[in-house]
Amino acid sequence: MAIDEGKLNAFMERFVQDIGAVLHAATVSAGDQLGLYKAIAKGAGTVEQLAKRTETDTRYLREWLAAQAASGYVEYDPATARYSMTEEQAFALAEEGSPAFVLGAFQIATAQYKAIPKMVQAMRTGLGLGWHEHDPALFQGTERFFRPGYAANLVSQWLPALDGIEARLRSGARVADVGCGHGASTVLMAQAYPKSTFVGYDYHGPSIERARAQAKAANLDARVTFEVASAKNFPGSAYDLVTVFDCLHDMGDPVGAAEHVKASLKPDGTWMIVEPFANDRLEDNLNPVGRVFYAASTFICTPASRAQEVGLCLGAQAGEARMREVVTAGGFRQFRRAAQTPFNLVYEARP
């Protein structure tokens, strides 16, 4: 073998970064469950002080803090032997409602690793792996990961980018949120538009139960309801707006879903489709964001679609051209990109 030493060293450097990130992820999840980031964000301290504050074992915490400092997730001052967090670190790791909060992503990663035995079998047989077959960490992690982006953009940018929808919502509209999961998107819209009514649909019963609890806790259960139903058979008609957040690509039959959405809308209604950011060509997605989405798509999105009827398997990096094909095949005549962020594309479809 003709080994280029420079290329090998570059690859090994990448490997060290990757294996460090993989091993670090487990410490992040443990720290999240123990509330360690929130505790450190309240004020700097030595290992002993932080162990007392967090009611954790001093020796274990010493090792955990060293791992966090080596990863740049906390700061260490050798002069005082105290650990602390910068405002930016705290914003991402300790403030659950911040638009930069990232701990939910580590729960998703945890669920992926738990699914390895099932995915090995699925990749050999071609069979699917349904959303409901994953560890519950996936469901909670998905809500915690996506909610900050929705909170930062949904009401302030995405809905106003749709033609005439914000005015309808302010005066009183009927909205269906399909594939709502734990109801984060539904609740955010309902809080912003008190004259409108909302119903969230998802095929996953435990998620609907969680969504109902969320609506009740927010005192929205008079205007917000949640029901178990799939994207191809959810009830109701004459909706002003139907939304799907980061889930159309997960569906087995997205064309069939599009047909049903169209039938459920008013003639002048709107379908808002939020999808992971993706370019149309593979080579244009070979970047850090694409890396995240392709990895998640391998273990979550594509097997979820394969587990359903048709099993079109769009994947999390379908891109705008492919989405246009699906939506127009479902009977919509108007389709456009309405907004975007580094992590999402927002499409508007109209009959």
mmCIF file of C-alpha atoms in Angstrom:
data_model
loop_
_atom_site.group_PDB
_atom_site.id
_atom_site.type_symbol
_atom_site.label_atom_id
_atom_site.label_comp_id
_atom_site.label_asym_id
_atom_site.label_seq_id
_atom_site.Cartn_x
_atom_site.Cartn_y
_atom_site.Cartn_z
ATOM 1 C CA MET A 1 0.000 0.000 0.000
ATOM 2 C CA ALA A 2 1.211 3.480 -0.899
ATOM 3 C CA ILE A 3 0.307 5.465 2.222
ATOM 4 C CA ASP A 4 0.531 9.246 2.092
ATOM 5 C CA GLU A 5 1.695 10.061 5.607
ATOM 6 C CA GLY A 6 0.315 13.588 5.465
ATOM 7 C CA LYS A 7 -3.131 12.375 4.484
ATOM 8 C CA LEU A 8 -3.037 9.644 7.113
ATOM 9 C CA ASN A 9 -2.096 12.122 9.830
ATOM 10 C CA ALA A 10 -4.903 14.451 8.724
ATOM 11 C CA PHE A 11 -7.374 11.575 8.918
ATOM 12 C CA MET A 12 -6.114 10.516 12.343
ATOM 13 C CA GLU A 13 -6.506 14.080 13.568
ATOM 14 C CA ARG A 14 -10.111 13.977 12.384
ATOM 15 C CA PHE A 15 -10.540 10.620 14.130
ATOM 16 C CA VAL A 16 -9.256 12.007 17.443
ATOM 17 C CA GLN A 17 -11.735 14.889 17.184
ATOM 18 C CA ASP A 18 -14.591 12.530 16.349
ATOM 19 C CA ILE A 19 -13.942 9.907 19.014
ATOM 20 C CA GLY A 20 -13.509 12.679 21.562
ATOM 21 C CA ALA A 21 -16.881 14.102 20.555
ATOM 22 C CA VAL A 22 -18.541 10.688 20.733
ATOM 23 C CA LEU A 23 -17.204 9.942 24.213
ATOM 24 C CA HIS A 24 -17.871 13.491 25.373
ATOM 25 C CA ALA A 25 -21.528 13.182 24.344
ATOM 26 C CA ALA A 26 -22.165 10.622 27.092
ATOM 27 C CA THR A 27 -20.772 13.004 29.708
ATOM 28 C CA VAL A 28 -22.983 15.799 28.373
ATOM 29 C CA SER A 29 -26.108 13.667 28.671
ATOM 30 C CA ALA A 30 -25.213 12.652 32.222
ATOM 31 C CA GLY A 31 -24.516 16.263 33.161
ATOM 32 C CA ASP A 32 -27.829 17.305 31.647
ATOM 33 C CA GLN A 33 -29.740 14.749 33.705
ATOM 34 C CA LEU A 34 -27.919 15.785 36.878
ATOM 35 C CA GLY A 35 -28.495 19.499 36.284
ATOM 36 C CA LEU A 36 -24.770 20.205 36.388
ATOM 37 C CA TYR A 37 -24.667 22.864 33.681
ATOM 38 C CA LYS A 38 -27.458 24.855 35.302
ATOM 39 C CA ALA A 39 -25.649 24.654 38.643
ATOM 40 C CA ILE A 40 -22.304 25.820 37.257
ATOM 41 C CA ALA A 41 -23.989 28.645 35.366
ATOM 42 C CA LYS A 42 -25.180 30.043 38.700
ATOM 43 C CA GLY A 43 -21.615 30.720 39.784
ATOM 44 C CA ALA A 44 -18.025 29.506 39.686
ATOM 45 C CA GLY A 45 -16.748 27.005 42.208
ATOM 46 C CA THR A 46 -14.134 24.434 43.076
ATOM 47 C CA VAL A 47 -14.858 20.759 42.627
ATOM 48 C CA GLU A 48 -15.731 20.484 46.300
ATOM 49 C CA GLN A 49 -18.033 23.514 46.211
ATOM 50 C CA LEU A 50 -19.800 22.323 43.058
ATOM 51 C CA ALA A 51 -20.149 18.785 44.410
ATOM 52 C CA LYS A 52 -21.913 20.160 47.467
ATOM 53 C CA ARG A 53 -24.083 22.441 45.336
ATOM 54 C CA THR A 54 -25.112 19.636 42.975
ATOM 55 C CA GLU A 55 -25.233 16.832 45.579
ATOM 56 C CA THR A 56 -22.885 14.674 43.528
ATOM 57 C CA ASP A 57 -19.784 12.635 44.382
ATOM 58 C CA THR A 58 -16.634 14.778 44.464
ATOM 59 C CA ARG A 59 -14.349 12.285 42.720
ATOM 60 C CA TYR A 60 -16.721 11.632 39.861
ATOM 61 C CA LEU A 61 -17.439 15.319 39.475
ATOM 62 C CA ARG A 62 -13.710 16.111 39.304
ATOM 63 C CA GLU A 63 -13.332 13.824 36.305
ATOM 64 C CA TRP A 64 -16.525 15.111 34.681
ATOM 65 C CA LEU A 65 -15.452 18.745 35.042
ATOM 66 C CA ALA A 66 -12.046 17.969 33.557
ATOM 67 C CA ALA A 67 -13.764 16.388 30.549
ATOM 68 C CA GLN A 68 -15.970 19.458 30.133
ATOM 69 C CA ALA A 69 -13.019 21.824 30.370
ATOM 70 C CA ALA A 70 -11.048 19.809 27.818
ATOM 71 C CA SER A 71 -14.034 20.016 25.468
ATOM 72 C CA GLY A 72 -14.566 23.754 25.947
ATOM 73 C CA TYR A 73 -17.948 23.316 27.619
ATOM 74 C CA VAL A 74 -16.812 24.908 30.901
ATOM 75 C CA GLU A 75 -13.867 27.123 31.889
ATOM 76 C CA TYR A 76 -11.106 26.218 34.336
ATOM 77 C CA ASP A 77 -8.955 28.735 36.218
ATOM 78 C CA PRO A 78 -5.749 26.985 37.403
ATOM 79 C CA ALA A 79 -4.921 29.877 39.729
ATOM 80 C CA THR A 80 -8.056 29.308 41.832
ATOM 81 C CA ALA A 81 -8.936 25.720 40.806
ATOM 82 C CA ARG A 82 -12.438 26.990 40.065
ATOM 83 C CA TYR A 83 -14.736 26.002 37.230
ATOM 84 C CA SER A 84 -17.170 28.397 35.585
ATOM 85 C CA MET A 85 -19.190 28.984 32.419
ATOM 86 C CA THR A 86 -19.088 31.906 30.037
ATOM 87 C CA GLU A 87 -22.346 33.611 29.155
ATOM 88 C CA GLU A 88 -22.230 31.931 25.763
ATOM 89 C CA GLN A 89 -21.712 28.466 27.236
ATOM 90 C CA ALA A 90 -24.551 29.021 29.679
ATOM 91 C CA PHE A 91 -26.793 30.314 26.889
ATOM 92 C CA ALA A 92 -26.318 27.054 24.959
ATOM 93 C CA LEU A 93 -26.141 24.570 27.831
ATOM 94 C CA ALA A 94 -28.033 25.947 30.821
ATOM 95 C CA GLU A 95 -30.902 28.078 29.485
ATOM 96 C CA GLU A 96 -33.616 25.707 28.311
ATOM 97 C CA GLY A 97 -35.578 28.412 26.498
ATOM 98 C CA SER A 98 -32.687 30.015 24.625
ATOM 99 C CA PRO A 99 -32.574 29.830 20.809
ATOM 100 C CA ALA A 100 -29.098 28.273 21.085
ATOM 101 C CA PHE A 101 -29.993 25.511 23.559
ATOM 102 C CA VAL A 102 -28.365 22.270 22.353
ATOM 103 C CA LEU A 103 -28.777 19.575 24.998
ATOM 104 C CA GLY A 104 -31.748 17.981 23.222
ATOM 105 C CA ALA A 105 -29.421 17.013 20.383
ATOM 106 C CA PHE A 106 -27.428 14.832 22.754
ATOM 107 C CA GLN A 107 -30.589 12.992 23.767
ATOM 108 C CA ILE A 108 -31.239 12.283 20.087
ATOM 109 C CA ALA A 109 -27.694 10.951 19.783
ATOM 110 C CA THR A 110 -28.251 8.736 22.832
ATOM 111 C CA ALA A 111 -31.360 7.271 21.208
ATOM 112 C CA GLN A 112 -29.437 6.597 17.996
ATOM 113 C CA TYR A 113 -26.810 4.585 19.828
ATOM 114 C CA LYS A 114 -29.473 2.551 21.593
ATOM 115 C CA ALA A 115 -30.935 1.759 18.154
ATOM 116 C CA ILE A 116 -27.705 0.295 16.734
ATOM 117 C CA PRO A 117 -28.739 -3.392 17.075
ATOM 118 C CA LYS A 118 -32.076 -2.713 15.403
ATOM 119 C CA MET A 119 -30.455 -0.700 12.619
ATOM 120 C CA VAL A 120 -27.847 -3.362 11.909
ATOM 121 C CA GLN A 121 -30.693 -5.774 11.289
ATOM 122 C CA ALA A 122 -32.660 -3.211 9.291
ATOM 123 C CA MET A 123 -29.704 -2.451 7.035
ATOM 124 C CA ARG A 124 -29.264 -6.151 6.325
ATOM 125 C CA THR A 125 -32.925 -6.861 5.615
ATOM 126 C CA GLY A 126 -34.162 -3.548 4.198
ATOM 127 C CA LEU A 127 -36.944 -3.474 6.771
ATOM 128 C CA GLY A 128 -37.960 -0.263 8.488
ATOM 129 C CA LEU A 129 -37.683 1.014 12.046
ATOM 130 C CA GLY A 130 -40.705 3.019 13.127
ATOM 131 C CA TRP A 131 -40.480 6.210 15.140
ATOM 132 C CA HIS A 132 -42.379 4.485 17.938
ATOM 133 C CA GLU A 133 -39.739 1.729 18.099
ATOM 134 C CA HIS A 134 -37.006 4.082 19.296
ATOM 135 C CA ASP A 135 -35.959 4.804 22.860
ATOM 136 C CA PRO A 136 -38.087 7.544 24.506
ATOM 137 C CA ALA A 137 -34.957 9.736 24.660
ATOM 138 C CA LEU A 138 -35.579 10.434 20.968
ATOM 139 C CA PHE A 139 -39.020 11.908 21.571
ATOM 140 C CA GLN A 140 -37.965 14.230 24.378
ATOM 141 C CA GLY A 141 -34.681 15.112 22.677
ATOM 142 C CA THR A 142 -36.450 16.030 19.446
ATOM 143 C CA GLU A 143 -38.735 18.430 21.287
ATOM 144 C CA ARG A 144 -35.886 20.015 23.237
ATOM 145 C CA PHE A 145 -33.662 20.309 20.147
ATOM 146 C CA PHE A 146 -36.213 21.758 17.728
ATOM 147 C CA ARG A 147 -38.199 23.953 20.122
ATOM 148 C CA PRO A 148 -35.485 26.683 20.415
ATOM 149 C CA GLY A 149 -35.366 27.139 16.631
ATOM 150 C CA TYR A 150 -39.128 27.297 16.414
ATOM 151 C CA ALA A 151 -39.299 29.756 19.313
ATOM 152 C CA ALA A 152 -36.733 31.985 17.636
ATOM 153 C CA ASN A 153 -38.180 31.930 14.121
ATOM 154 C CA LEU A 154 -41.739 30.595 13.816
ATOM 155 C CA VAL A 155 -43.736 33.642 14.899
ATOM 156 C CA SER A 156 -41.165 36.331 14.126
ATOM 157 C CA GLN A 157 -40.114 35.197 10.636
ATOM 158 C CA TRP A 158 -41.674 32.048 9.203
ATOM 159 C CA LEU A 159 -45.392 32.739 9.557
ATOM 160 C CA PRO A 160 -45.055 36.393 8.442
ATOM 161 C CA ALA A 161 -43.275 35.127 5.309
ATOM 162 C CA LEU A 162 -46.438 33.313 4.191
ATOM 163 C CA ASP A 163 -48.817 35.293 1.998
ATOM 164 C CA GLY A 164 -51.662 36.696 4.119
ATOM 165 C CA ILE A 165 -51.451 34.064 6.856
ATOM 166 C CA GLU A 166 -50.424 36.240 9.758
ATOM 167 C CA ALA A 167 -53.480 38.477 9.274
ATOM 168 C CA ARG A 168 -55.733 35.420 9.292
ATOM 169 C CA LEU A 169 -54.125 34.111 12.442
ATOM 170 C CA ARG A 170 -54.578 37.430 14.209
ATOM 171 C CA SER A 171 -58.258 37.642 13.278
ATOM 172 C CA GLY A 172 -59.012 33.978 13.982
ATOM 173 C CA ALA A 173 -57.993 30.987 11.864
ATOM 174 C CA ARG A 174 -58.358 27.217 12.012
ATOM 175 C CA VAL A 175 -54.976 25.502 12.046
ATOM 176 C CA ALA A 176 -53.926 21.850 11.870
ATOM 177 C CA ASP A 177 -50.375 20.968 12.934
ATOM 178 C CA VAL A 178 -49.659 17.549 11.434
ATOM 179 C CA GLY A 179 -46.892 15.390 12.881
ATOM 180 C CA CYS A 180 -46.899 17.623 15.949
ATOM 181 C CA GLY A 181 -44.947 15.329 18.273
ATOM 182 C CA HIS A 182 -44.966 16.797 21.777
ATOM 183 C CA GLY A 183 -46.808 19.866 20.498
ATOM 184 C CA ALA A 184 -44.041 22.469 20.811
ATOM 185 C CA SER A 185 -44.881 24.121 17.480
ATOM 186 C CA THR A 186 -48.629 23.981 18.148
ATOM 187 C CA VAL A 187 -48.319 25.611 21.559
ATOM 188 C CA LEU A 188 -46.000 28.341 20.284
ATOM 189 C CA MET A 189 -48.486 29.312 17.562
ATOM 190 C CA ALA A 190 -51.436 29.222 19.950
ATOM 191 C CA GLN A 191 -49.650 31.483 22.426
ATOM 192 C CA ALA A 192 -48.924 34.012 19.686
ATOM 193 C CA TYR A 193 -52.403 34.057 18.128
ATOM 194 C CA PRO A 194 -55.098 33.960 20.840
ATOM 195 C CA LYS A 195 -58.023 34.335 18.416
ATOM 196 C CA SER A 196 -57.144 31.204 16.441
ATOM 197 C CA THR A 197 -57.840 27.560 17.224
ATOM 198 C CA PHE A 198 -55.325 24.768 16.789
ATOM 199 C CA VAL A 199 -55.395 20.994 16.596
ATOM 200 C CA GLY A 200 -52.271 18.866 16.567
ATOM 201 C CA TYR A 201 -52.126 15.414 15.013
ATOM 202 C CA ASP A 202 -49.542 12.670 15.405
ATOM 203 C CA TYR A 203 -49.705 8.892 14.997
ATOM 204 C CA HIS A 204 -47.606 8.376 18.161
ATOM 205 C CA GLY A 205 -49.946 8.069 21.129
ATOM 206 C CA PRO A 206 -47.435 8.810 23.916
ATOM 207 C CA SER A 207 -46.403 12.032 22.151
ATOM 208 C CA ILE A 208 -50.027 13.144 21.948
ATOM 209 C CA GLU A 209 -50.428 12.533 25.679
ATOM 210 C CA ARG A 210 -47.387 14.700 26.325
ATOM 211 C CA ALA A 211 -48.715 17.400 23.995
ATOM 212 C CA ARG A 212 -52.031 17.505 25.836
ATOM 213 C CA ALA A 213 -50.181 17.994 29.111
ATOM 214 C CA GLN A 214 -48.152 20.809 27.556
ATOM 215 C CA ALA A 215 -51.289 22.615 26.370
ATOM 216 C CA LYS A 216 -52.931 22.240 29.762
ATOM 217 C CA ALA A 217 -49.854 23.562 31.561
ATOM 218 C CA ALA A 218 -49.905 26.599 29.273
ATOM 219 C CA ASN A 219 -53.646 27.149 29.904
ATOM 220 C CA LEU A 220 -54.361 26.639 26.221
ATOM 221 C CA ASP A 221 -56.522 23.519 26.323
ATOM 222 C CA ALA A 222 -59.660 25.565 25.509
ATOM 223 C CA ARG A 223 -58.235 26.473 22.075
ATOM 224 C CA VAL A 224 -55.721 23.694 21.484
ATOM 225 C CA THR A 225 -56.536 20.017 21.113
ATOM 226 C CA PHE A 226 -54.417 17.017 20.192
ATOM 227 C CA GLU A 227 -55.528 13.811 18.535
ATOM 228 C CA VAL A 228 -53.907 10.576 17.413
ATOM 229 C CA ALA A 229 -54.063 10.500 13.607
ATOM 230 C CA SER A 230 -51.724 10.045 10.663
ATOM 231 C CA ALA A 231 -50.926 12.557 7.950
ATOM 232 C CA LYS A 232 -53.112 10.673 5.462
ATOM 233 C CA ASN A 233 -56.243 10.399 7.569
ATOM 234 C CA PHE A 234 -56.353 13.247 10.077
ATOM 235 C CA PRO A 235 -59.915 14.609 10.416
ATOM 236 C CA GLY A 236 -61.301 18.063 9.748
ATOM 237 C CA SER A 237 -61.688 20.313 6.767
ATOM 238 C CA ALA A 238 -61.694 23.967 5.762
ATOM 239 C CA TYR A 239 -58.443 24.686 7.575
ATOM 240 C CA ASP A 240 -56.903 28.086 6.896
ATOM 241 C CA LEU A 241 -53.437 26.711 7.571
ATOM 242 C CA VAL A 242 -51.901 23.255 7.811
ATOM 243 C CA THR A 243 -48.348 22.955 9.102
ATOM 244 C CA VAL A 244 -45.788 20.150 9.121
ATOM 245 C CA PHE A 245 -42.549 20.677 11.024
ATOM 246 C CA ASP A 246 -39.487 18.597 10.175
ATOM 247 C CA CYS A 247 -41.497 15.474 9.448
ATOM 248 C CA LEU A 248 -42.700 15.335 5.822
ATOM 249 C CA HIS A 249 -39.495 13.554 4.820
ATOM 250 C CA ASP A 250 -40.148 10.942 7.554
ATOM 251 C CA MET A 251 -43.473 9.894 6.065
ATOM 252 C CA GLY A 252 -43.845 6.706 4.082
ATOM 253 C CA ASP A 253 -46.204 8.296 1.563
ATOM 254 C CA PRO A 254 -45.566 12.060 1.514
ATOM 255 C CA VAL A 255 -47.442 12.393 -1.787
ATOM 256 C CA GLY A 256 -50.505 10.803 -0.208
ATOM 257 C CA ALA A 257 -50.083 13.127 2.760
ATOM 258 C CA ALA A 258 -49.939 16.099 0.405
ATOM 259 C CA GLU A 259 -53.170 14.983 -1.254
ATOM 260 C CA HIS A 260 -54.894 14.736 2.118
ATOM 261 C CA VAL A 261 -53.582 18.114 3.255
ATOM 262 C CA LYS A 262 -54.905 19.708 0.069
ATOM 263 C CA ALA A 263 -58.342 18.162 0.633
ATOM 264 C CA SER A 264 -58.397 19.462 4.210
ATOM 265 C CA LEU A 265 -57.630 23.088 3.308
ATOM 266 C CA LYS A 266 -59.956 25.883 2.339
ATOM 267 C CA PRO A 267 -59.688 26.693 -1.384
ATOM 268 C CA ASP A 268 -57.500 29.662 -0.457
ATOM 269 C CA GLY A 269 -55.726 27.894 2.421
ATOM 270 C CA THR A 270 -51.989 27.475 2.892
ATOM 271 C CA TRP A 271 -49.706 24.578 3.711
ATOM 272 C CA MET A 272 -46.486 25.482 5.526
ATOM 273 C CA ILE A 273 -43.754 22.859 5.276
ATOM 274 C CA VAL A 274 -40.672 23.164 7.485
ATOM 275 C CA GLU A 275 -37.825 20.850 6.532
ATOM 276 C CA PRO A 276 -34.141 20.466 7.408
ATOM 277 C CA PHE A 277 -31.901 22.732 5.344
ATOM 278 C CA ALA A 278 -30.583 20.893 2.303
ATOM 279 C CA ASN A 279 -29.253 21.681 -1.134
ATOM 280 C CA ASP A 280 -30.435 19.612 -4.062
ATOM 281 C CA ARG A 281 -27.077 17.966 -4.838
ATOM 282 C CA LEU A 282 -25.257 15.571 -2.522
ATOM 283 C CA GLU A 283 -21.929 17.290 -3.071
ATOM 284 C CA ASP A 284 -23.395 20.563 -1.837
ATOM 285 C CA ASN A 285 -24.492 18.948 1.439
ATOM 286 C CA LEU A 286 -21.087 17.522 2.368
ATOM 287 C CA ASN A 287 -20.575 19.996 5.192
ATOM 288 C CA PRO A 288 -21.030 20.050 9.001
ATOM 289 C CA VAL A 289 -24.800 20.655 8.836
ATOM 290 C CA GLY A 290 -25.264 17.972 6.208
ATOM 291 C CA ARG A 291 -23.186 15.614 8.312
ATOM 292 C CA VAL A 292 -25.601 15.991 11.231
ATOM 293 C CA PHE A 293 -28.689 15.540 9.083
ATOM 294 C CA TYR A 294 -27.385 12.592 7.048
ATOM 295 C CA ALA A 295 -26.419 10.773 10.259
ATOM 296 C CA ALA A 296 -29.847 11.379 11.794
ATOM 297 C CA SER A 297 -31.507 10.427 8.516
ATOM 298 C CA THR A 298 -29.687 7.089 8.450
ATOM 299 C CA PHE A 299 -30.940 6.014 11.880
ATOM 300 C CA ILE A 300 -34.234 7.878 12.250
ATOM 301 C CA CYS A 301 -35.801 9.440 9.161
ATOM 302 C CA THR A 302 -35.171 6.905 6.399
ATOM 303 C CA PRO A 303 -36.039 3.804 8.486
ATOM 304 C CA ALA A 304 -39.178 5.566 9.759
ATOM 305 C CA SER A 305 -40.337 6.064 6.175
ATOM 306 C CA ARG A 306 -39.382 2.500 5.219
ATOM 307 C CA ALA A 307 -41.547 1.209 8.090
ATOM 308 C CA GLN A 308 -44.673 2.803 6.575
ATOM 309 C CA GLU A 309 -46.759 2.275 3.471
ATOM 310 C CA VAL A 310 -45.034 3.164 0.166
ATOM 311 C CA GLY A 311 -41.750 3.897 1.970
ATOM 312 C CA LEU A 312 -40.608 6.690 -0.345
ATOM 313 C CA CYS A 313 -37.636 7.427 1.931
ATOM 314 C CA LEU A 314 -37.021 11.062 1.048
ATOM 315 C CA GLY A 315 -34.429 11.369 3.808
ATOM 316 C CA ALA A 316 -33.573 14.452 5.822
ATOM 317 C CA GLN A 317 -31.570 15.976 2.948
ATOM 318 C CA ALA A 318 -34.187 15.770 0.216
ATOM 319 C CA GLY A 319 -33.707 19.355 -0.987
ATOM 320 C CA GLU A 320 -36.100 21.858 -2.515
ATOM 321 C CA ALA A 321 -36.435 20.272 -5.964
ATOM 322 C CA ARG A 322 -37.449 16.915 -4.524
ATOM 323 C CA MET A 323 -39.908 18.548 -2.126
ATOM 324 C CA ARG A 324 -41.452 20.465 -4.999
ATOM 325 C CA GLU A 325 -41.980 17.195 -6.878
ATOM 326 C CA VAL A 326 -43.742 15.624 -3.906
ATOM 327 C CA VAL A 327 -45.971 18.613 -3.179
ATOM 328 C CA THR A 328 -47.029 19.211 -6.768
ATOM 329 C CA ALA A 329 -47.647 15.468 -7.245
ATOM 330 C CA GLY A 330 -50.067 15.816 -4.337
ATOM 331 C CA GLY A 331 -52.102 18.379 -6.303
ATOM 332 C CA PHE A 332 -50.686 21.726 -5.173
ATOM 333 C CA ARG A 333 -50.144 24.211 -7.952
ATOM 334 C CA GLN A 334 -48.141 26.829 -6.073
ATOM 335 C CA PHE A 335 -44.909 26.074 -4.239
ATOM 336 C CA ARG A 336 -42.137 28.391 -3.136
ATOM 337 C CA ARG A 337 -39.367 28.775 -0.600
ATOM 338 C CA ALA A 338 -40.685 31.353 1.865
ATOM 339 C CA ALA A 339 -37.894 31.524 4.441
ATOM 340 C CA GLN A 340 -34.774 29.779 5.626
ATOM 341 C CA THR A 341 -32.251 29.489 8.450
ATOM 342 C CA PRO A 342 -28.929 27.614 8.543
ATOM 343 C CA PHE A 343 -30.880 24.573 9.803
ATOM 344 C CA ASN A 344 -34.296 24.855 8.127
ATOM 345 C CA LEU A 345 -36.062 25.549 4.847
ATOM 346 C CA VAL A 346 -39.635 26.842 4.988
ATOM 347 C CA TYR A 347 -41.912 26.211 2.019
ATOM 348 C CA GLU A 348 -45.331 27.653 1.206
ATOM 349 C CA ALA A 349 -47.733 25.492 -0.827
ATOM 350 C CA ARG A 350 -51.152 26.591 -2.044
ATOM 351 C CA PRO A 351 -53.869 24.725 -3.978
#
